[in-house]
Short mmCIF file of C-alpha atoms in Angstrom, two decimals:
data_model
loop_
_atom_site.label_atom_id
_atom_site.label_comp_id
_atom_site.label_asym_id
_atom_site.label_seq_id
_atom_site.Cartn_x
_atom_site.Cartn_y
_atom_site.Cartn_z
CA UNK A 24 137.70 183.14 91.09
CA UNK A 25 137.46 183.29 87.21
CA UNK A 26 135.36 185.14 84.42
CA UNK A 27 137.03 184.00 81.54
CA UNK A 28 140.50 185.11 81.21
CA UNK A 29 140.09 187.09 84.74
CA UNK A 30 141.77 185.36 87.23
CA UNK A 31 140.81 186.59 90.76
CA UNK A 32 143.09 184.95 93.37
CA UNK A 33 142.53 184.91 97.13
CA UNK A 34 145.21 187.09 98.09
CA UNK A 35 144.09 189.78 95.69
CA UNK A 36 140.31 189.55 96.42
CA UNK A 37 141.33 190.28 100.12
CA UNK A 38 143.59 193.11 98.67
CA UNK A 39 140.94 194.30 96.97
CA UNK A 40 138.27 193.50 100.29
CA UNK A 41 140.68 195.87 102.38
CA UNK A 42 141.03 198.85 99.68
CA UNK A 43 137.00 198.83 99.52
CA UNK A 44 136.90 199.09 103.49
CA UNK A 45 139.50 201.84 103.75
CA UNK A 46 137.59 203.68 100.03
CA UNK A 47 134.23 203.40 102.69
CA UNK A 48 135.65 204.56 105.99
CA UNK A 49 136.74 207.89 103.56
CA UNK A 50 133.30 208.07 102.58
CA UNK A 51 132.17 207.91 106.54
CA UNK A 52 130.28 205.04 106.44
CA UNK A 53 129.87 203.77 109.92
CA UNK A 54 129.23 199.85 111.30
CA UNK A 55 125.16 199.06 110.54
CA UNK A 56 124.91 201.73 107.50
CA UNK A 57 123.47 200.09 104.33
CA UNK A 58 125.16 199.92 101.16
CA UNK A 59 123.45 199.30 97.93
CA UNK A 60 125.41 197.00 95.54
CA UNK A 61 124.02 196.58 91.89
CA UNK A 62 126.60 194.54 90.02
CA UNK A 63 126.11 191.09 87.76
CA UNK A 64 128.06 188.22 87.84
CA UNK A 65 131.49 190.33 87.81
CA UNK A 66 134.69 189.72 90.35
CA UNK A 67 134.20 193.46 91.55
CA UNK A 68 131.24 191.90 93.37
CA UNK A 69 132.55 190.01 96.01
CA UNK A 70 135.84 192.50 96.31
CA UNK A 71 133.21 195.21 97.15
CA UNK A 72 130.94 192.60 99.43
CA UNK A 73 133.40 191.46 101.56
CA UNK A 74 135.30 194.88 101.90
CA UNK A 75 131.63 196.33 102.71
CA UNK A 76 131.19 193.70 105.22
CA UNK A 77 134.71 193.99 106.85
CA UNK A 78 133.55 197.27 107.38
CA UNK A 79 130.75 196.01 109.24
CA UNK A 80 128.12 197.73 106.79
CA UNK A 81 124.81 195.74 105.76
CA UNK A 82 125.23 195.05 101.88
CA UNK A 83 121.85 195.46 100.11
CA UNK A 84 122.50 193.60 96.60
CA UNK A 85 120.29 194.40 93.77
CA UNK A 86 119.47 193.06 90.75
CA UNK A 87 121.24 194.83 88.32
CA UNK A 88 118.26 195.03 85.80
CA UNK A 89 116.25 197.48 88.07
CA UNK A 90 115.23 200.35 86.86
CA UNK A 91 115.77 203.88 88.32
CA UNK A 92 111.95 204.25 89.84
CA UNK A 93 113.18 200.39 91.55
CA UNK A 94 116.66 200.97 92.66
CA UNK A 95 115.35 204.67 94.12
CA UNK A 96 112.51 202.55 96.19
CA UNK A 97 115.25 199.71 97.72
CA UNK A 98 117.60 202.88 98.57
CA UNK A 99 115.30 204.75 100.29
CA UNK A 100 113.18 201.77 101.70
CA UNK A 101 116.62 200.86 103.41
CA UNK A 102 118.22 203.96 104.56
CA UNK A 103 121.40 203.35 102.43
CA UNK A 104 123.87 205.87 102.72
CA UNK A 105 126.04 204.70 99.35
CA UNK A 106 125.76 202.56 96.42
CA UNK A 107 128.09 201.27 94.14
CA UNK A 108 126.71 199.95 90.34
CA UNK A 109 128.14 198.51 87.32
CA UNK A 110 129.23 200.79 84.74
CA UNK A 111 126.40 199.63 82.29
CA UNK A 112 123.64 199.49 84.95
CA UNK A 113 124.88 202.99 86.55
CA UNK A 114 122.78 205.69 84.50
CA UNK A 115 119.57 204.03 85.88
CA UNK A 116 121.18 203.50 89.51
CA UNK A 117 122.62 207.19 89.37
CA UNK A 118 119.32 208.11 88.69
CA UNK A 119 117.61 206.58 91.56
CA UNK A 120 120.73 207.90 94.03
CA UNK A 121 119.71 211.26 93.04
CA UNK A 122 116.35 211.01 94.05
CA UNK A 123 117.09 209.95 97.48
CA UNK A 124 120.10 212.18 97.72
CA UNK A 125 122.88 209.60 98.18
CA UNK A 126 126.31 208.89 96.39
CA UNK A 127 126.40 206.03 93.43
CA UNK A 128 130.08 205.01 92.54
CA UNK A 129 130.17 203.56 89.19
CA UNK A 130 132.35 200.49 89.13
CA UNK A 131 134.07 200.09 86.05
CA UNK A 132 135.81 197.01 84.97
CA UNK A 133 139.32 198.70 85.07
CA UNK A 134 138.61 202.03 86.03
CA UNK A 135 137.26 200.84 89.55
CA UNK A 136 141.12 199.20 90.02
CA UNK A 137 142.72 202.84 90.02
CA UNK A 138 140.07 204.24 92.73
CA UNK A 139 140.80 201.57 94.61
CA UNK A 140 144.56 201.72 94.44
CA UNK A 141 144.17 205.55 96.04
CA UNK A 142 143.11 203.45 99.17
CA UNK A 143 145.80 201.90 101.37
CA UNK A 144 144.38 198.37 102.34
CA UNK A 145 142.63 198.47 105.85
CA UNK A 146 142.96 195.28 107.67
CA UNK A 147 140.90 196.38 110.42
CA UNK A 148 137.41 194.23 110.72
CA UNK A 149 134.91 195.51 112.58
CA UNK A 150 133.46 193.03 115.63
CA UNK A 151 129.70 191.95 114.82
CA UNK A 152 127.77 190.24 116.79
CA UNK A 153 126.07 186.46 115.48
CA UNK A 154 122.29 188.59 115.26
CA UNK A 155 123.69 191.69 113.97
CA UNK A 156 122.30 191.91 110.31
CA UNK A 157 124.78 191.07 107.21
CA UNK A 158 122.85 191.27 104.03
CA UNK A 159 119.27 192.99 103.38
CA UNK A 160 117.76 191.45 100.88
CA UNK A 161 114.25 192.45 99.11
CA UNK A 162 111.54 190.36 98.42
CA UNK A 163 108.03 191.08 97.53
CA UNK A 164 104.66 189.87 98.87
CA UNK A 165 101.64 189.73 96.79
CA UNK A 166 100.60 193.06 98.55
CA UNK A 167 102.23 195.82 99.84
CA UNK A 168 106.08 196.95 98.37
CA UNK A 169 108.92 194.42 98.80
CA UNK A 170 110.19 193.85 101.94
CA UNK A 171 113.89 194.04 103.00
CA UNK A 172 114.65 189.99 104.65
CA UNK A 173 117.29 190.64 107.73
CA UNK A 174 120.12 187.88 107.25
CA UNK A 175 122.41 187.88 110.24
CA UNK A 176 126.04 186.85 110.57
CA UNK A 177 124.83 183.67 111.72
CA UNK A 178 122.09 182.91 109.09
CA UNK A 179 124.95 183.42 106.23
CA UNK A 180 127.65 181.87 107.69
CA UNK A 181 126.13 178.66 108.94
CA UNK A 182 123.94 178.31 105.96
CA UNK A 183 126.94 178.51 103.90
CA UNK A 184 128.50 175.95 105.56
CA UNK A 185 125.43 173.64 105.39
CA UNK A 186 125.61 174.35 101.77
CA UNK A 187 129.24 174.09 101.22
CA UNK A 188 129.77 170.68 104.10
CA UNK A 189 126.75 168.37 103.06
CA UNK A 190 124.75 169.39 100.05
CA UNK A 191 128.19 169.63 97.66
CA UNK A 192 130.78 168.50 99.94
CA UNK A 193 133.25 171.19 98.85
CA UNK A 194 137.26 171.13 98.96
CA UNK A 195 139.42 173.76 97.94
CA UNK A 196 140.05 171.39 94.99
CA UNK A 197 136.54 172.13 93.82
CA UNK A 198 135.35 174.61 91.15
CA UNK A 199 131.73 175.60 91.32
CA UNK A 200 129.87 177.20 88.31
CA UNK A 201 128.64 180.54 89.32
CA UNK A 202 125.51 180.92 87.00
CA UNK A 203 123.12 182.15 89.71
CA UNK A 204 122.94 185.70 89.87
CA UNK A 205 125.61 186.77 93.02
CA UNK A 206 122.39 189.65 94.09
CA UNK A 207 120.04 186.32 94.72
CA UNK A 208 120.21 184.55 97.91
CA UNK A 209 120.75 181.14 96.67
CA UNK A 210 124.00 182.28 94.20
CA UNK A 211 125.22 183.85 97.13
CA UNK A 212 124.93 181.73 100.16
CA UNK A 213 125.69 178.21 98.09
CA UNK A 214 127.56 179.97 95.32
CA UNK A 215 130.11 182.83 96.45
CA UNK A 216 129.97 181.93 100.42
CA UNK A 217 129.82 178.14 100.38
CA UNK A 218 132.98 178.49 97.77
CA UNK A 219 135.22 180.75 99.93
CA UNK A 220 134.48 179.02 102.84
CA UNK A 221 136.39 176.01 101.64
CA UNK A 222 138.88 178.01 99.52
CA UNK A 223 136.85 176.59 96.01
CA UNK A 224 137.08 178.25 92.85
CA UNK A 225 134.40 179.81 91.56
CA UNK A 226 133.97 180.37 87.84
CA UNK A 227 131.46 183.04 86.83
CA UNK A 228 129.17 183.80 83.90
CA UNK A 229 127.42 187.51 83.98
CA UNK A 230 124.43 186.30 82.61
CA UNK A 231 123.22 182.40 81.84
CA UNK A 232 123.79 181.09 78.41
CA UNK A 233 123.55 177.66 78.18
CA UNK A 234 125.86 176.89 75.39
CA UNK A 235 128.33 179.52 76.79
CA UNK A 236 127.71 177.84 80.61
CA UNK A 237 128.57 174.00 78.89
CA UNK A 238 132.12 174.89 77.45
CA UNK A 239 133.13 176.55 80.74
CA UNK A 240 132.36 173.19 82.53
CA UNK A 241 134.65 171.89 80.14
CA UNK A 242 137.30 174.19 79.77
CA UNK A 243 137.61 175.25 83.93
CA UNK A 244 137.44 171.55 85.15
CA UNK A 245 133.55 172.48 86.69
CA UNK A 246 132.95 169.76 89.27
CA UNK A 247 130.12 171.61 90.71
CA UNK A 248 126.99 173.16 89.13
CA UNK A 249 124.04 175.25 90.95
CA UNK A 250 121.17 176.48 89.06
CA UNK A 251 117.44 176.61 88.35
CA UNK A 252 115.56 174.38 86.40
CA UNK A 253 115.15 176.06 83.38
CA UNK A 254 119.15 176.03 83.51
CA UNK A 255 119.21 172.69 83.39
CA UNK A 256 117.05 172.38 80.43
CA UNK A 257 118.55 175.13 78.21
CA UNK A 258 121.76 172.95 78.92
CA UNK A 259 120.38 169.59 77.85
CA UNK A 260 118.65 170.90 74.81
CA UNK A 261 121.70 173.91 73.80
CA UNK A 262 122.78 172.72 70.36
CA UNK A 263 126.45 171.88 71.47
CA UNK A 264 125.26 170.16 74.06
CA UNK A 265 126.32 165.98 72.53
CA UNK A 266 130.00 167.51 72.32
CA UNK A 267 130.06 169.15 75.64
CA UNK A 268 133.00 168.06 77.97
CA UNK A 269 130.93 167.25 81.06
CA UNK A 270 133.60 164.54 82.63
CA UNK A 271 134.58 166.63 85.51
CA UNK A 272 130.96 167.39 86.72
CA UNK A 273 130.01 165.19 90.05
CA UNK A 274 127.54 167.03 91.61
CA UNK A 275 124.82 169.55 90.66
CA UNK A 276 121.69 171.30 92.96
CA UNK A 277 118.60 173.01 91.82
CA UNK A 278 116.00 175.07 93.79
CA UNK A 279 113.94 178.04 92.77
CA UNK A 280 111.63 176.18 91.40
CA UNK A 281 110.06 172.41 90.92
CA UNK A 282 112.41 170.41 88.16
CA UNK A 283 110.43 168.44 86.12
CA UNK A 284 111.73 164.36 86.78
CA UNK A 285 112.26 164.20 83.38
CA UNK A 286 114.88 166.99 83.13
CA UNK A 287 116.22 165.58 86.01
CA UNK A 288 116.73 162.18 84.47
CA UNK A 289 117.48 163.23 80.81
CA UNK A 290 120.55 165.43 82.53
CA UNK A 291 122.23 162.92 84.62
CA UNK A 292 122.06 160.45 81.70
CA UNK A 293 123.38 162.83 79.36
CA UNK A 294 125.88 163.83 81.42
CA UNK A 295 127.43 161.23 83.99
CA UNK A 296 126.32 163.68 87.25
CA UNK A 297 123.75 163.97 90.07
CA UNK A 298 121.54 166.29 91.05
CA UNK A 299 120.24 167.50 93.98
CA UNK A 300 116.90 169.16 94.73
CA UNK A 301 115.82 171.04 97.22
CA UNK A 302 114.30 174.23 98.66
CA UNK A 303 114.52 177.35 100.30
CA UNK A 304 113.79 181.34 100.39
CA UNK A 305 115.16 184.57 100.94
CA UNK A 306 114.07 184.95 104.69
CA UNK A 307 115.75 181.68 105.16
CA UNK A 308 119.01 182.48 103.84
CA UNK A 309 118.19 180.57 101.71
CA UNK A 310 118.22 176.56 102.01
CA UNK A 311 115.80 174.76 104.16
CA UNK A 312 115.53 171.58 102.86
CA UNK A 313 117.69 169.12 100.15
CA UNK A 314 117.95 166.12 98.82
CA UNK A 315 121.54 164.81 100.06
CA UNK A 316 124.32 163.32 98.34
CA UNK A 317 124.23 160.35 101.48
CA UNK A 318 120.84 159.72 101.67
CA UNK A 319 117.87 158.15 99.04
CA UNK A 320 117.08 160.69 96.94
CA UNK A 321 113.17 161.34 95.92
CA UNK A 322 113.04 163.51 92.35
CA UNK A 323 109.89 165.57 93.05
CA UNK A 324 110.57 166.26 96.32
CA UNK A 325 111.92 168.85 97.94
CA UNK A 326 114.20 166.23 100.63
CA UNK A 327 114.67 167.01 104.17
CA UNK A 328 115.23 169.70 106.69
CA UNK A 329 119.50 170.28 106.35
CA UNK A 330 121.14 170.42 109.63
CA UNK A 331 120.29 173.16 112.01
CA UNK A 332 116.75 173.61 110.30
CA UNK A 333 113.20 172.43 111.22
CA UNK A 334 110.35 172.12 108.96
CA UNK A 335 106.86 171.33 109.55
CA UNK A 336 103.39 171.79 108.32
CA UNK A 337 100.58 173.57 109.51
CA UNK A 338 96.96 174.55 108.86
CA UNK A 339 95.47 178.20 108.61
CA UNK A 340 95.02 178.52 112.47
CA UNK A 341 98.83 177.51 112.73
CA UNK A 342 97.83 173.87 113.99
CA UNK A 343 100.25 171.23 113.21
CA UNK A 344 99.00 169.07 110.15
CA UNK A 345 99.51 165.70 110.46
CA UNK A 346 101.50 163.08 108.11
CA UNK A 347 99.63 160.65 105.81
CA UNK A 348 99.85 162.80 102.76
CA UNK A 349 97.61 166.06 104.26
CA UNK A 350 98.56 169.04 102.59
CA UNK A 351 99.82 172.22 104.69
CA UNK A 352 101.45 175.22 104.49
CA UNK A 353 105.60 174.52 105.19
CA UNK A 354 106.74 176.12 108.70
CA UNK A 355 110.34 176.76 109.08
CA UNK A 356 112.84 177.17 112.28
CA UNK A 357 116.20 177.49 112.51
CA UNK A 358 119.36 179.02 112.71
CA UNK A 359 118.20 180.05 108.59
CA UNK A 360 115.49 181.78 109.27
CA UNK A 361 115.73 185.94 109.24
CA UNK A 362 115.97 188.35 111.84
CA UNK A 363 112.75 189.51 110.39
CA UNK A 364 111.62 192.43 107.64
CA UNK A 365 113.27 195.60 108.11
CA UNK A 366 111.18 198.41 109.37
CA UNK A 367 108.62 195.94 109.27
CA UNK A 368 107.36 195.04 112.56
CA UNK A 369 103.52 193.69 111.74
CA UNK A 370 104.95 192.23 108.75
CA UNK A 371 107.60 190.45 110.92
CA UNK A 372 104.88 189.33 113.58
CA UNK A 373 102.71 187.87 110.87
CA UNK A 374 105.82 185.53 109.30
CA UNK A 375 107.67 184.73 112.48
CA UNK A 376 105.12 183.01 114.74
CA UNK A 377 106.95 181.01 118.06
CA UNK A 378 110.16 181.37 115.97
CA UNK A 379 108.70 179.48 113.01
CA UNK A 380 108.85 181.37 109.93
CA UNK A 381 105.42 180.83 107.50
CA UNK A 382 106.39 180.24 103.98
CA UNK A 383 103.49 180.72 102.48
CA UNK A 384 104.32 177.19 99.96
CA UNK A 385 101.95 174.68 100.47
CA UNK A 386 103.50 171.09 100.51
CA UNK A 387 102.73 167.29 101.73
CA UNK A 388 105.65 165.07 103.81
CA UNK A 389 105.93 161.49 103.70
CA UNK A 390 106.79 158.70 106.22
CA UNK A 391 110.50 159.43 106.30
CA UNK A 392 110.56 163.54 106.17
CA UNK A 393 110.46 164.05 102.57
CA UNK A 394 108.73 167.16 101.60
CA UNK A 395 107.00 167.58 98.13
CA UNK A 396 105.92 171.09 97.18
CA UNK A 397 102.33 170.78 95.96
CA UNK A 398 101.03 174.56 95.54
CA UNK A 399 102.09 178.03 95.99
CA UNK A 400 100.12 179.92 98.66
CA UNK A 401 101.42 183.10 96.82
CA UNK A 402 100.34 184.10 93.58
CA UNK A 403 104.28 184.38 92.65
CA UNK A 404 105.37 184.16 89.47
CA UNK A 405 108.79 182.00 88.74
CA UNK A 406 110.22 183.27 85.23
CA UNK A 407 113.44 181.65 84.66
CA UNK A 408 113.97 180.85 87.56
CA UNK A 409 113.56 184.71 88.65
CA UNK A 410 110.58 185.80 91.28
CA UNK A 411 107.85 188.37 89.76
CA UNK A 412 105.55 189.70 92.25
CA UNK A 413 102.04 190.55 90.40
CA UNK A 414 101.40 193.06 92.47
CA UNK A 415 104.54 194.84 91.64
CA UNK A 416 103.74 194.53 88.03
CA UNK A 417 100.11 195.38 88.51
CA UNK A 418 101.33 198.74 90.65
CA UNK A 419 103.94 199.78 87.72
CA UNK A 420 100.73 199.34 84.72
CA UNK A 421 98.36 201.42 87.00
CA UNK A 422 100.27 204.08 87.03
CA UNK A 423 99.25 204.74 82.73
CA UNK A 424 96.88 206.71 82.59
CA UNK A 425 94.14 204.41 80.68
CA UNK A 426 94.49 201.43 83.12
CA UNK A 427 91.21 200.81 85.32
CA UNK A 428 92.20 197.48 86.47
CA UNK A 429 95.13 195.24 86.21
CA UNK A 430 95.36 191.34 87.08
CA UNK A 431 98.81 189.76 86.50
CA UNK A 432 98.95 186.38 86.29
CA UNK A 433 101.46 183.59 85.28
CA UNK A 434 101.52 181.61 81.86
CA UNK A 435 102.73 178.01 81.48
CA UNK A 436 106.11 178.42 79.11
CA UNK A 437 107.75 175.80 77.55
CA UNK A 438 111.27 177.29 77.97
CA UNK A 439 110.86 179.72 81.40
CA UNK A 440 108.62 177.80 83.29
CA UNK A 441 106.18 180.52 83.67
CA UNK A 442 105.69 183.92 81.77
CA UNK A 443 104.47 187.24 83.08
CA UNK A 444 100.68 187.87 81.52
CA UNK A 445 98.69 190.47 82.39
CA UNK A 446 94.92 191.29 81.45
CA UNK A 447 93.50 195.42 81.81
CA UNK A 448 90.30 196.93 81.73
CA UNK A 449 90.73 200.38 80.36
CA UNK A 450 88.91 203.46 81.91
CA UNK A 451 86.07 204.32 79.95
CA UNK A 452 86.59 206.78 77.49
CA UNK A 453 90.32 206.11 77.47
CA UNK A 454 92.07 204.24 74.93
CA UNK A 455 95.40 201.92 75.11
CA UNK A 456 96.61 199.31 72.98
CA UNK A 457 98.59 196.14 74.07
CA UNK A 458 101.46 197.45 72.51
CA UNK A 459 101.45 200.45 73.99
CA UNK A 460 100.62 199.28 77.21
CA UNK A 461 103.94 196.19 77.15
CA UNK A 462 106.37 199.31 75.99
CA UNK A 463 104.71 201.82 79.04
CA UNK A 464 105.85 198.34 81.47
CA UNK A 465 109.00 198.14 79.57
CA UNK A 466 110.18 201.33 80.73
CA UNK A 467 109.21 200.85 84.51
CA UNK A 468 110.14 197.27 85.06
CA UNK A 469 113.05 194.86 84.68
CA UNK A 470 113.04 192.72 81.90
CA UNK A 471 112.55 189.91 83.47
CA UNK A 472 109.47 191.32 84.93
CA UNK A 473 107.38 193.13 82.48
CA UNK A 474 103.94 191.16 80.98
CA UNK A 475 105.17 189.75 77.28
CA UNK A 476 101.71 188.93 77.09
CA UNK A 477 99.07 191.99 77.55
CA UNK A 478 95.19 191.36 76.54
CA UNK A 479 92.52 193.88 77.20
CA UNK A 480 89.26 192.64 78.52
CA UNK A 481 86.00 195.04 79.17
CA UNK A 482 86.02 193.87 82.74
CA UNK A 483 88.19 191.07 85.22
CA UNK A 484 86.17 188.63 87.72
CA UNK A 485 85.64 189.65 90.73
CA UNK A 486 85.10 187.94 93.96
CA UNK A 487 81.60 189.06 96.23
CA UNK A 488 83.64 191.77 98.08
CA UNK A 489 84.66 193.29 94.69
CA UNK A 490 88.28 191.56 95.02
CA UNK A 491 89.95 190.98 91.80
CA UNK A 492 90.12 187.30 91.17
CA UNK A 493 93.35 186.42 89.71
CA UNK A 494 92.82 182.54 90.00
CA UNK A 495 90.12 183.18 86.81
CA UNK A 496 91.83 184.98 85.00
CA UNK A 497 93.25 183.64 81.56
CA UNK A 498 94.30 184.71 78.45
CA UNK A 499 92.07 184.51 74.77
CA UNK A 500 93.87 181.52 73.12
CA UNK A 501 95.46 183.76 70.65
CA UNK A 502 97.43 185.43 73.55
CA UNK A 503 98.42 182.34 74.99
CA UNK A 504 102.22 181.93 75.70
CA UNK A 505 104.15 179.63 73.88
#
């Protein structure tokens, strides 16, 4: 594993894995207690996730951009008895630890080396069972607070493998760009997993830059590349991007999002490679379906079900929907899909019908399997390749003092895909500007989920039961994003 001039071999990240389960048996953590992890892109991450796991704790990762009032709500949510943050993240994860009365261990990048070497390795791993839970990871709906997805031993592992085995065919002569953040499913499972699993490298980059992300292609010997769509295009268009040294790149996969066919194109011409698209979630660990390096591949679709995975469509009522272009909502089964929300039992019920998980992404499948996404069921918001929950956003702006009503919406963006827009009513009598109303968001939200774009309106449309309408809601042209 690299980050620049770090070099993170395997027999030092299972060093390091056996300090961090010895450092959490001191700290009495017991098999099935939840730690919090909120690190970037940083080797400490999988030293502390695979020593937390040995331990057979349930890692909750976080993004590290979470603010106190966030990271207080995923500790408490899940019962965590520890959490460990990154030295610049751990004033607002401190804070949050505080409020629900727990530990936070700040990892520094050297510092964290000496606490670990007052912990003789521990080579003991603690026997899980295939449906025990590994990883709790939160993802919002569009109502209620986020909901913690149960990944099991099983989901991580065989999805990993999937990934690793016939999406990118990895050897342990393979290094595999990790861009996607380690906290998100898909950097995870097809990044971090699907890499150790075959004994891969994997290079890392804290945070994407797309000119910094083409000369490590170059300089490491890249032959594998996994990102989101707006990835690929801040690569093609980055200003070094005609002297890049792309030769060693074979094989690249996208999901998140929909890649427009002409990024798709533009980037394998540019730069000698292929690229797979696909599509998954967090309650399915996260791949469901690809485009495969063996097989025709369809740009604009979403490919097929990967092995071990089923994938249909269905109507409201749950009815299957039948071929010939009909549009339903995507149903998915498999040895991918979660143990269910935790804590969450209705929730659970309602997502996990007969064993077939309800996505809540509307798609159409052609005569040989292919699926092609065709409408979000959701009213999620992809910025960057990042999910924003409107209701999240809409709950964080109610909570100033002038807000009446709040409708958060997404805006088309040139360069993120989507941006986060949101239009308020004030209460009458109480006064708010935009600007005042984006900095009061700023301070509650992550930055990749506060509304850039703020306009006030004297009321929003409302449906005949007095429901907000999101679906008409848009901006004045002068607030349009660019």
């Amino acid at each position: 594993m690299k980050l620049d001039d770090t070099v993170l071999t395997y027999d030092q990240l299972l060093d390091g894995a056996r300090r961090v389960t010895s450092l959490l048996r001191s700290k009495g953590i017991e098999p099935g207690d939840r730690i919090g992890l909120v690190l970037p892109n940083v080797p400490h991450f999988p030293v502390l996730f695979y020593g937390a796991v040995a331990a057979g704790a349930v890692v909750v990762p976080m993004n590290p951009l979470l603010k106190a009032r966030e990271v207080e709500y995923y500790l408490e949510d899940s019962g965590a008895s520890l959490v460990f943050a990154w030295e610049e993240m751990a004033d607002e994860a401190t804070k949050g630890a505080k409020a629900v009365d727990i530990e936070c261990i700040p990892v520094e990048a050297q510092g964290f080396l000496g606490l670990l070497a007052e912990h003789e390795p521990d080579d003991e791993v603690v026997e899980r069972a295939d449906d025990d839970t590994m990883v709790l990871l939160y993802t919002s709906g569009t109502t209620g607070q986020p909901k913690g997805a149960e990944l099991t031993h099983h989901n991580m592992v065989t999805n990993a493998l999937t990934s690793a085995e016939t999406l990118v065919e990895l050897s342990e002569e393979d290094v595999v760009m990790g861009c996607l953040p380690l906290f998100h499913c898909f950097g995870l499972t097809c990044g971090l997993n699907a890499a150790v699993a075959k004994g891969a490298c994997l290079t890392l980059i804290p945070r994407f830059d797309a000119a910094k992300a083409l000369k490590v292609v170059g300089r490491d010997g890249v032959t594998v590349f996994e990102g989101v769509p707006t990835m690929y295009a801040g690569m093609l268009h980055a200003d070094n991007a005609d002297d890049a040294d792309m030769s060693s790149l074979r094989t690249c996969i996208s999901g998140g999002a929909a890649m427009p066919a002409e990024v798709m194109k533009a980037f394998e011409k540019t730069f000698d490679c292929m690229v797979l698209e696909g599509y998954g979630l967090s309650e399915t660990s996260p791949v469901a379906s690809f485009n495969r390096p063996d097989r025709e591949r369809k740009p604009g679709t979403i490919g097929t079900p990967v092995r071990g995975v089923e994938m249909k469509l269905i109507d409201d009522e749950g009815n299957d929907v039948a071929g010939d272009g009909e549009v339903g909502e995507i149903a998915i089964k498999g040895e991918n899909v979660m143990r269910g929300y935790w804590g969450r039992e209705d929730a659970t019920a309602e997502a996990i019908v007969d064993g077939w998980f309800r996505s809540g992404d509307l798609a159409t499948v052609d005569e040989e399997g292919y699926f092609t996404i065709v409408d979000r069921k959701k009213d999620l918001i992809i910025r960057g390749g990042y999910n924003v929950y409107p209701l999240e956003v809409e709950e964080a702006l109610y909570e100033h003092d002038a807000v009446g009503e709040v409708a958060v919406v997404g805006l088309p963006h040139d360069d993120l895909g989507e941006e986060v827009g949101a239009a308020v009513a004030l209460k009458a009598g109480k006064e708010a500007t935009e600007d005042e109303l984006k900095e009061f968001a700023k301070e509650q939200l992550a930055a990749y989920k506060y509304p850039r774009v703020i306009w006030i309106v004297d009321e929003l449309p409302k449906g005949p039961t007095g429901k907000i309408l999101r679906r008409e809601v848009s901006p004045p042209d002068s607030e349009r994003s660019e």
